[in-house]
């Protein structure tokens, strides 16, 4: 499973990032609460390049360099193929950040751990970026 | 098929995963010298400060080997009989193998300094080291750390956190000499000093007395604890004695096979191909160890998977500062720099090839840069100048995005 | 001119308690209303706002409210604020006032004065969830006896088609959306007068192609791959005048589709220069029938004007298989405001009159009647069918389904919803996959509603709704209006 | 003041019944009277009537015009009009039996007449079309006169009251017919007008009908396009005209007519011909709940709407075909039945005189099945 970003229809509006940020870290999806009260962090980057834009999100690689490199075993792949970080185990060494060729994994704002897209596996039926994309540019695809 | 693995750490875990991805049936035996299962050495500094418990040191879940149906034999290998394909343990037990993996790792170098074998002198490499140090730091005093490599830095940070006064002594002219340029090292050194760590560079310890360390400039430092962290050396005695080809580490081919056709080697004990340099190096790095172990495992189980080599890459955070560097530490190309306060990015170019980067407090950008070094993607300097105006992933040169598309198209990075 | 007397039409109110400074509004506004400084300070230029609501809809915190700018001119029921604004604008520019979409003036909507019937006791209503409910219909000319070879007919699974909207006036993504939805729902979309883009040829079987006065994109393949051919004489938004697609909208792609040079103005003359009379129309119809080997029904679309009954009768006698009538609420990508707002008659009256006239003349079976121009919902569909139409075209409603907020500035080509534009960065805002779903959903929703209303009337086929004026009662209408509609008042 | 049929549309519920001898042997009206009386509760005393075929063998070649007059003035006007268009062989008041239960009866006359040939030759139309036009003109334009029936060798006997009372009033037991149809009406207001009662007729078409044609206005406006003058605003009138239009004017066989007025759903059409019929005559699809019995001199067809929203039962015994809204209405006159069945929606029961089979070219499966059983 991964999120496919179709730059043909990505508007670069960044709503994916806003809803992503508000969905995680205990903000429960309230955008105003997240941004007015805290410092929410999106799990995906927005790339704008030569009039095109797309969301730089985790590919959930089969042979994921981040999992191989993780020194604590915090990075794991569940049986749905979702690569996720066990926040309890992560020590914030950022080795995963260093080896992700897509630059998807990012340090948390306080640099205490790494954060990455986990396809909202604990939150919603569909990842919030997909469900909030105003133009259907994001799709969750099941292909392996 | 009988697989035998000497060593139980990262490369061994990788090898078990590699073997099992092809051969679910074969009999795998792991000789666990430390008798601690598969744990992550970089975590011992966290263990020392108490941020991690003992069980949290595990690299893989505690039942990993059991899950993979691996037999664990505690003990240390004494010799390999390559003719009879048998490994003799120190207790005399013989273990036969069809395929053998040497994942014996490395050991800290103990420099030949008088008095260095005293009990208050420790290395900082294994979980036992951490436990021993922990026992000695009850009385808060001064700790001297010999060497300012990654291990030395992490030891210093841990001891600092535990309330000790820390002095680092580095023989080279700047700290992290294998990783940093002098200029970036200065930034790191300044950061350490601001946190109260004392850093002595360009000097070496000449003698160790009773809770006293003598430095070559004639001064001496009163110390309650001395940590030796001047480097590691592959544990290749077994291999050498068995007649396998060795140099600075065990020599392996591109399939990670040693000079004996039934023996593979992986991890910190081998010399492997440095992609940028094109030479074989001992690169004792956790991510490489896992990858090598995995590929060796595949090949032991019958595959012919090529190990593409690796590069030096390190991510270390020390007292809130994030230092990530990858590539060839000895490169001599032109240096492009970006700096903003405590954040800096330094790129070293050889022609259009990126040979190294050093990213301090700007970790987010590092993954793509690592990939560009590993794949030696050609990008003109002018593109990098543009990028360095605002070094963010979105501003990476077009060639990078083209490369991303290519990975996805040709499957060279398998994404699922 | 240094001083503009025009105050902004809208004002953008930003609720600072809600705004998180994300800048979505800045990126989404194609009219440069929203601005964000490097230090994060956000500000607006009200006068650029056209009221399209793109920013307000996409704002993740609903921090934006678009309001009418409080001009507070002295109230004057004759010289309305808009009267003044139009004069200020013309005094500044010396030009014709341009506008887009349909006539917004508060003329009586007959739809809103019609009530539908439902069964009670004496006959049962039919439950569409349990019983079949047929919305399928055929458009075209019926032969006078069963012995003759049947003429080509257009089979519709529901009596709703998408109006003609040309590529150029709307984005290709609009056409893709409608074409897909039409195919999925078993109905038709209409190319308008801009040709059939090569990407849309796969939908040819669900396509009605137009032959308009500019003859853009017309060639034998164009005619023969379509399901039907429509001669466009006029449209409800601008009866009597032609069209003008400015050169800057004629991109290479538009040019190729229209078969004209890129970046040249695409002028559709007011009349077809080969149709100056009804007999000329007969010849053009015959020509198109010959060109399509008598295999396609030929539709003729006209605007509903004062003598529409006679015109429609003439069209049928000239050989039109389908008569499409566009009422005065019909929309456009660009029209002079005075034309749009003052010409034509309501579609309800037009259909009632034309249907009756064709019956009086005994030619109602010779052509189908398609109503267009201001169909807003499924009840409007049911009412216009009951008045006598065979099917409807929906244009504005379809565009609203795709996101149109009726800001009436289509003619600028800066449509923030990616609809009335050919600019790549704007037209990508309409993902045709989503658009097709939305358009198909609209049809499906109306389909359900029509079935419910028909079931209530005790009717299970749209055949029996057509011209069933007994199902309509007028409310609040004068007797002469009731007579025009051929219905009686509620309670009678 | 209450408005009567023609001024206002009046929905009504009903009972219908028919008995036919397929050999053409005649029998008197007692059975049909008993049959319709059994469904007393399905009517409310505001309308009843009968159609009888084969009753005037002595005038079999003359159009039998049964006409209601509001008063004698209307009669005189109408008779002048009739004499202008017809040669009248014989005319007389229709014999009735006075009854306390019947009130407000019009003057009821019958005329056995032939059209004046010069008239319809001048119009280039057949004599039937001529008669149809005259009848429609009288009904639409001559105030106070209404043609209750106009076919040859048949008549409609109808009025305001319960059907059994109407039958008694008209002395129908004294007539011999090979087809009897009957109707008991339950209108939802009290028009009290005899012309509005069923059967509705045109030429020898008669229709008794239970139900409400939701497509009335569509059907009506379709027929109006072909010159039918719709004067009563009743469904029955429209149904009669629809059959007249399709069979007499369009020349369709009965099967095709059924496929038009109770067309199968598009998804269930089996033949292209059915689709063509539906496309061409979509305006004559009779939509909404109904059960009807349409009779002619040749036979009858009973039909439900296509989703069977009204009851209809048929039965066979020897040469007798029975149709009624309820089975009880058949059982009450025929204790022993060969077969009783309830036809499906849109599935016609066609009863033809044996010697007319070729004429209408129909052999409905239901009857075939019954005969082979």
PDB file of N, CA, C and O in Angstrom, chain C residues 400-441:
ATOM      1  N   UNK C 400     -22.268  23.506 -12.058  1.00  0.00           N
ATOM      2  CA  UNK C 400     -22.311  23.700 -10.604  1.00  0.00           C
ATOM      3  C   UNK C 400     -21.895  22.400  -9.917  1.00  0.00           C
ATOM      4  O   UNK C 400     -21.148  22.410  -8.940  1.00  0.00           O
ATOM      5  N   UNK C 401     -22.334  21.289 -10.477  1.00  0.00           N
ATOM      6  CA  UNK C 401     -21.918  19.999  -9.911  1.00  0.00           C
ATOM      7  C   UNK C 401     -20.403  19.863  -9.958  1.00  0.00           C
ATOM      8  O   UNK C 401     -19.794  19.241  -9.095  1.00  0.00           O
ATOM      9  N   UNK C 402     -19.782  20.453 -10.967  1.00  0.00           N
ATOM     10  CA  UNK C 402     -18.323  20.357 -11.094  1.00  0.00           C
ATOM     11  C   UNK C 402     -17.611  21.413 -10.254  1.00  0.00           C
ATOM     12  O   UNK C 402     -16.389  21.429 -10.213  1.00  0.00           O
ATOM     13  N   UNK C 403     -18.355  22.292  -9.632  1.00  0.00           N
ATOM     14  CA  UNK C 403     -17.709  23.268  -8.759  1.00  0.00           C
ATOM     15  C   UNK C 403     -18.048  24.711  -9.049  1.00  0.00           C
ATOM     16  O   UNK C 403     -17.711  25.598  -8.274  1.00  0.00           O
ATOM     17  N   UNK C 404     -18.687  24.987 -10.178  1.00  0.00           N
ATOM     18  CA  UNK C 404     -19.010  26.378 -10.530  1.00  0.00           C
ATOM     19  C   UNK C 404     -19.798  27.029  -9.403  1.00  0.00           C
ATOM     20  O   UNK C 404     -20.721  26.435  -8.855  1.00  0.00           O
ATOM     21  N   UNK C 405     -19.400  28.269  -9.057  1.00  0.00           N
ATOM     22  CA  UNK C 405     -20.120  28.996  -8.017  1.00  0.00           C
ATOM     23  C   UNK C 405     -20.845  30.203  -8.584  1.00  0.00           C
ATOM     24  O   UNK C 405     -21.177  31.137  -7.857  1.00  0.00           O
ATOM     25  N   UNK C 406     -21.053  30.190  -9.904  1.00  0.00           N
ATOM     26  CA  UNK C 406     -21.824  31.234 -10.573  1.00  0.00           C
ATOM     27  C   UNK C 406     -21.299  32.631 -10.271  1.00  0.00           C
ATOM     28  O   UNK C 406     -22.077  33.523  -9.917  1.00  0.00           O
ATOM     29  N   UNK C 407     -20.013  32.832 -10.433  1.00  0.00           N
ATOM     30  CA  UNK C 407     -19.475  34.173 -10.216  1.00  0.00           C
ATOM     31  C   UNK C 407     -19.626  35.026 -11.453  1.00  0.00           C
ATOM     32  O   UNK C 407     -19.315  36.216 -11.436  1.00  0.00           O
ATOM     33  N   UNK C 408     -20.080  34.406 -12.536  1.00  0.00           N
ATOM     34  CA  UNK C 408     -20.409  35.156 -13.749  1.00  0.00           C
ATOM     35  C   UNK C 408     -19.191  35.800 -14.424  1.00  0.00           C
ATOM     36  O   UNK C 408     -19.337  36.766 -15.157  1.00  0.00           O
ATOM     37  N   UNK C 409     -18.013  35.293 -14.156  1.00  0.00           N
ATOM     38  CA  UNK C 409     -16.853  35.912 -14.802  1.00  0.00           C
ATOM     39  C   UNK C 409     -16.133  34.928 -15.711  1.00  0.00           C
ATOM     40  O   UNK C 409     -14.919  35.009 -15.909  1.00  0.00           O
ATOM     41  N   UNK C 410     -16.878  34.011 -16.281  1.00  0.00           N
ATOM     42  CA  UNK C 410     -16.292  33.029 -17.192  1.00  0.00           C
ATOM     43  C   UNK C 410     -15.486  33.681 -18.305  1.00  0.00           C
ATOM     44  O   UNK C 410     -14.489  33.142 -18.763  1.00  0.00           O
ATOM     45  N   UNK C 411     -15.964  34.832 -18.741  1.00  0.00           N
ATOM     46  CA  UNK C 411     -15.354  35.449 -19.921  1.00  0.00           C
ATOM     47  C   UNK C 411     -13.912  35.887 -19.668  1.00  0.00           C
ATOM     48  O   UNK C 411     -13.186  36.145 -20.604  1.00  0.00           O
ATOM     49  N   UNK C 412     -13.507  35.945 -18.401  1.00  0.00           N
ATOM     50  CA  UNK C 412     -12.124  36.350 -18.123  1.00  0.00           C
ATOM     51  C   UNK C 412     -11.149  35.215 -18.382  1.00  0.00           C
ATOM     52  O   UNK C 412      -9.954  35.430 -18.492  1.00  0.00           O
ATOM     53  N   UNK C 413     -11.664  33.989 -18.441  1.00  0.00           N
ATOM     54  CA  UNK C 413     -10.763  32.845 -18.627  1.00  0.00           C
ATOM     55  C   UNK C 413      -9.957  32.525 -17.385  1.00  0.00           C
ATOM     56  O   UNK C 413      -9.042  31.721 -17.423  1.00  0.00           O
ATOM     57  N   UNK C 414     -10.292  33.169 -16.256  1.00  0.00           N
ATOM     58  CA  UNK C 414      -9.510  32.962 -15.033  1.00  0.00           C
ATOM     59  C   UNK C 414     -10.326  32.161 -14.026  1.00  0.00           C
ATOM     60  O   UNK C 414     -10.298  32.446 -12.827  1.00  0.00           O
ATOM     61  N   UNK C 415     -11.018  31.191 -14.504  1.00  0.00           N
ATOM     62  CA  UNK C 415     -11.916  30.451 -13.610  1.00  0.00           C
ATOM     63  C   UNK C 415     -11.119  29.699 -12.552  1.00  0.00           C
ATOM     64  O   UNK C 415     -10.322  28.823 -12.850  1.00  0.00           O
ATOM     65  N   UNK C 416     -11.375  30.058 -11.311  1.00  0.00           N
ATOM     66  CA  UNK C 416     -10.649  29.421 -10.211  1.00  0.00           C
ATOM     67  C   UNK C 416     -11.050  27.979  -9.994  1.00  0.00           C
ATOM     68  O   UNK C 416     -10.381  27.251  -9.264  1.00  0.00           O
ATOM     69  N   UNK C 417     -12.147  27.575 -10.611  1.00  0.00           N
ATOM     70  CA  UNK C 417     -12.601  26.203 -10.421  1.00  0.00           C
ATOM     71  C   UNK C 417     -12.169  25.320 -11.577  1.00  0.00           C
ATOM     72  O   UNK C 417     -12.563  24.152 -11.660  1.00  0.00           O
ATOM     73  N   UNK C 418     -11.393  25.890 -12.471  1.00  0.00           N
ATOM     74  CA  UNK C 418     -10.862  25.076 -13.575  1.00  0.00           C
ATOM     75  C   UNK C 418     -11.908  24.724 -14.608  1.00  0.00           C
ATOM     76  O   UNK C 418     -11.763  23.758 -15.340  1.00  0.00           O
ATOM     77  N   UNK C 419     -12.988  25.513 -14.647  1.00  0.00           N
ATOM     78  CA  UNK C 419     -14.093  25.164 -15.548  1.00  0.00           C
ATOM     79  C   UNK C 419     -14.040  25.999 -16.818  1.00  0.00           C
ATOM     80  O   UNK C 419     -13.818  25.471 -17.902  1.00  0.00           O
ATOM     81  N   UNK C 420     -14.228  27.303 -16.662  1.00  0.00           N
ATOM     82  CA  UNK C 420     -14.271  28.169 -17.837  1.00  0.00           C
ATOM     83  C   UNK C 420     -12.889  28.750 -18.102  1.00  0.00           C
ATOM     84  O   UNK C 420     -12.650  29.941 -17.960  1.00  0.00           O
ATOM     85  N   UNK C 421     -11.986  27.889 -18.438  1.00  0.00           N
ATOM     86  CA  UNK C 421     -10.612  28.328 -18.665  1.00  0.00           C
ATOM     87  C   UNK C 421      -9.912  27.295 -19.526  1.00  0.00           C
ATOM     88  O   UNK C 421     -10.334  26.133 -19.567  1.00  0.00           O
ATOM     89  N   UNK C 422      -8.887  27.733 -20.217  1.00  0.00           N
ATOM     90  CA  UNK C 422      -8.062  26.752 -20.916  1.00  0.00           C
ATOM     91  C   UNK C 422      -6.633  26.802 -20.381  1.00  0.00           C
ATOM     92  O   UNK C 422      -5.740  26.175 -20.916  1.00  0.00           O
ATOM     93  N   UNK C 423      -6.436  27.571 -19.337  1.00  0.00           N
ATOM     94  CA  UNK C 423      -5.102  27.691 -18.760  1.00  0.00           C
ATOM     95  C   UNK C 423      -4.778  26.409 -17.977  1.00  0.00           C
ATOM     96  O   UNK C 423      -5.560  25.982 -17.126  1.00  0.00           O
ATOM     97  N   UNK C 424      -3.614  25.842 -18.284  1.00  0.00           N
ATOM     98  CA  UNK C 424      -3.290  24.524 -17.726  1.00  0.00           C
ATOM     99  C   UNK C 424      -3.329  24.531 -16.198  1.00  0.00           C
ATOM    100  O   UNK C 424      -3.864  23.618 -15.571  1.00  0.00           O
ATOM    101  N   UNK C 425      -2.740  25.569 -15.585  1.00  0.00           N
ATOM    102  CA  UNK C 425      -2.648  25.586 -14.128  1.00  0.00           C
ATOM    103  C   UNK C 425      -4.023  25.716 -13.478  1.00  0.00           C
ATOM    104  O   UNK C 425      -4.208  25.334 -12.335  1.00  0.00           O
ATOM    105  N   UNK C 426      -4.970  26.298 -14.205  1.00  0.00           N
ATOM    106  CA  UNK C 426      -6.325  26.413 -13.648  1.00  0.00           C
ATOM    107  C   UNK C 426      -7.163  25.200 -14.014  1.00  0.00           C
ATOM    108  O   UNK C 426      -7.896  24.657 -13.188  1.00  0.00           O
ATOM    109  N   UNK C 427      -7.049  24.750 -15.267  1.00  0.00           N
ATOM    110  CA  UNK C 427      -7.945  23.656 -15.664  1.00  0.00           C
ATOM    111  C   UNK C 427      -7.578  22.363 -14.952  1.00  0.00           C
ATOM    112  O   UNK C 427      -8.423  21.480 -14.797  1.00  0.00           O
ATOM    113  N   UNK C 428      -6.330  22.243 -14.481  1.00  0.00           N
ATOM    114  CA  UNK C 428      -5.997  21.029 -13.726  1.00  0.00           C
ATOM    115  C   UNK C 428      -6.755  20.949 -12.405  1.00  0.00           C
ATOM    116  O   UNK C 428      -6.809  19.906 -11.768  1.00  0.00           O
ATOM    117  N   UNK C 429      -7.343  22.050 -12.001  1.00  0.00           N
ATOM    118  CA  UNK C 429      -8.105  22.033 -10.742  1.00  0.00           C
ATOM    119  C   UNK C 429      -9.358  21.181 -10.838  1.00  0.00           C
ATOM    120  O   UNK C 429      -9.997  20.904  -9.823  1.00  0.00           O
ATOM    121  N   UNK C 430      -9.742  20.856 -12.038  1.00  0.00           N
ATOM    122  CA  UNK C 430     -10.885  19.947 -12.181  1.00  0.00           C
ATOM    123  C   UNK C 430     -10.354  18.602 -12.630  1.00  0.00           C
ATOM    124  O   UNK C 430     -10.025  18.407 -13.792  1.00  0.00           O
ATOM    125  N   UNK C 431     -10.250  17.710 -11.690  1.00  0.00           N
ATOM    126  CA  UNK C 431      -9.824  16.352 -12.016  1.00  0.00           C
ATOM    127  C   UNK C 431     -11.011  15.632 -12.659  1.00  0.00           C
ATOM    128  O   UNK C 431     -12.041  15.446 -12.016  1.00  0.00           O
ATOM    129  N   UNK C 432     -10.878  15.258 -13.924  1.00  0.00           N
ATOM    130  CA  UNK C 432     -12.050  14.695 -14.599  1.00  0.00           C
ATOM    131  C   UNK C 432     -12.540  13.396 -13.970  1.00  0.00           C
ATOM    132  O   UNK C 432     -13.715  13.054 -14.117  1.00  0.00           O
ATOM    133  N   UNK C 433     -11.678  12.711 -13.275  1.00  0.00           N
ATOM    134  CA  UNK C 433     -12.175  11.499 -12.590  1.00  0.00           C
ATOM    135  C   UNK C 433     -13.190  11.880 -11.520  1.00  0.00           C
ATOM    136  O   UNK C 433     -14.243  11.258 -11.395  1.00  0.00           O
ATOM    137  N   UNK C 434     -12.832  12.928 -10.747  1.00  0.00           N
ATOM    138  CA  UNK C 434     -13.780  13.390  -9.732  1.00  0.00           C
ATOM    139  C   UNK C 434     -14.964  14.065 -10.397  1.00  0.00           C
ATOM    140  O   UNK C 434     -16.108  13.899  -9.970  1.00  0.00           O
ATOM    141  N   UNK C 435     -14.664  14.839 -11.422  1.00  0.00           N
ATOM    142  CA  UNK C 435     -15.735  15.549 -12.124  1.00  0.00           C
ATOM    143  C   UNK C 435     -16.763  14.584 -12.669  1.00  0.00           C
ATOM    144  O   UNK C 435     -17.969  14.810 -12.554  1.00  0.00           O
ATOM    145  N   UNK C 436     -16.268  13.492 -13.246  1.00  0.00           N
ATOM    146  CA  UNK C 436     -17.197  12.511 -13.824  1.00  0.00           C
ATOM    147  C   UNK C 436     -18.064  11.904 -12.728  1.00  0.00           C
ATOM    148  O   UNK C 436     -19.263  11.702 -12.912  1.00  0.00           O
ATOM    149  N   UNK C 437     -17.449  11.656 -11.581  1.00  0.00           N
ATOM    150  CA  UNK C 437     -18.234  11.085 -10.476  1.00  0.00           C
ATOM    151  C   UNK C 437     -19.287  12.083 -10.014  1.00  0.00           C
ATOM    152  O   UNK C 437     -20.459  11.736  -9.809  1.00  0.00           O
ATOM    153  N   UNK C 438     -18.883  13.348  -9.913  1.00  0.00           N
ATOM    154  CA  UNK C 438     -19.840  14.357  -9.431  1.00  0.00           C
ATOM    155  C   UNK C 438     -20.985  14.538 -10.424  1.00  0.00           C
ATOM    156  O   UNK C 438     -22.152  14.613 -10.038  1.00  0.00           O
ATOM    157  N   UNK C 439     -20.625  14.597 -11.696  1.00  0.00           N
ATOM    158  CA  UNK C 439     -21.665  14.788 -12.713  1.00  0.00           C
ATOM    159  C   UNK C 439     -22.584  13.563 -12.751  1.00  0.00           C
ATOM    160  O   UNK C 439     -23.808  13.690 -12.832  1.00  0.00           O
ATOM    161  N   UNK C 440     -21.977  12.380 -12.672  1.00  0.00           N
ATOM    162  CA  UNK C 440     -22.796  11.163 -12.696  1.00  0.00           C
ATOM    163  C   UNK C 440     -23.650  11.079 -11.431  1.00  0.00           C
ATOM    164  O   UNK C 440     -24.797  10.647 -11.474  1.00  0.00           O
ATOM    165  N   UNK C 441     -23.078  11.502 -10.317  1.00  0.00           N
ATOM    166  CA  UNK C 441     -23.862  11.517  -9.072  1.00  0.00           C
ATOM    167  C   UNK C 441     -25.083  12.414  -9.201  1.00  0.00           C
ATOM    168  O   UNK C 441     -26.166  12.084  -8.721  1.00  0.00           O
TER     169      UNK C 441
END
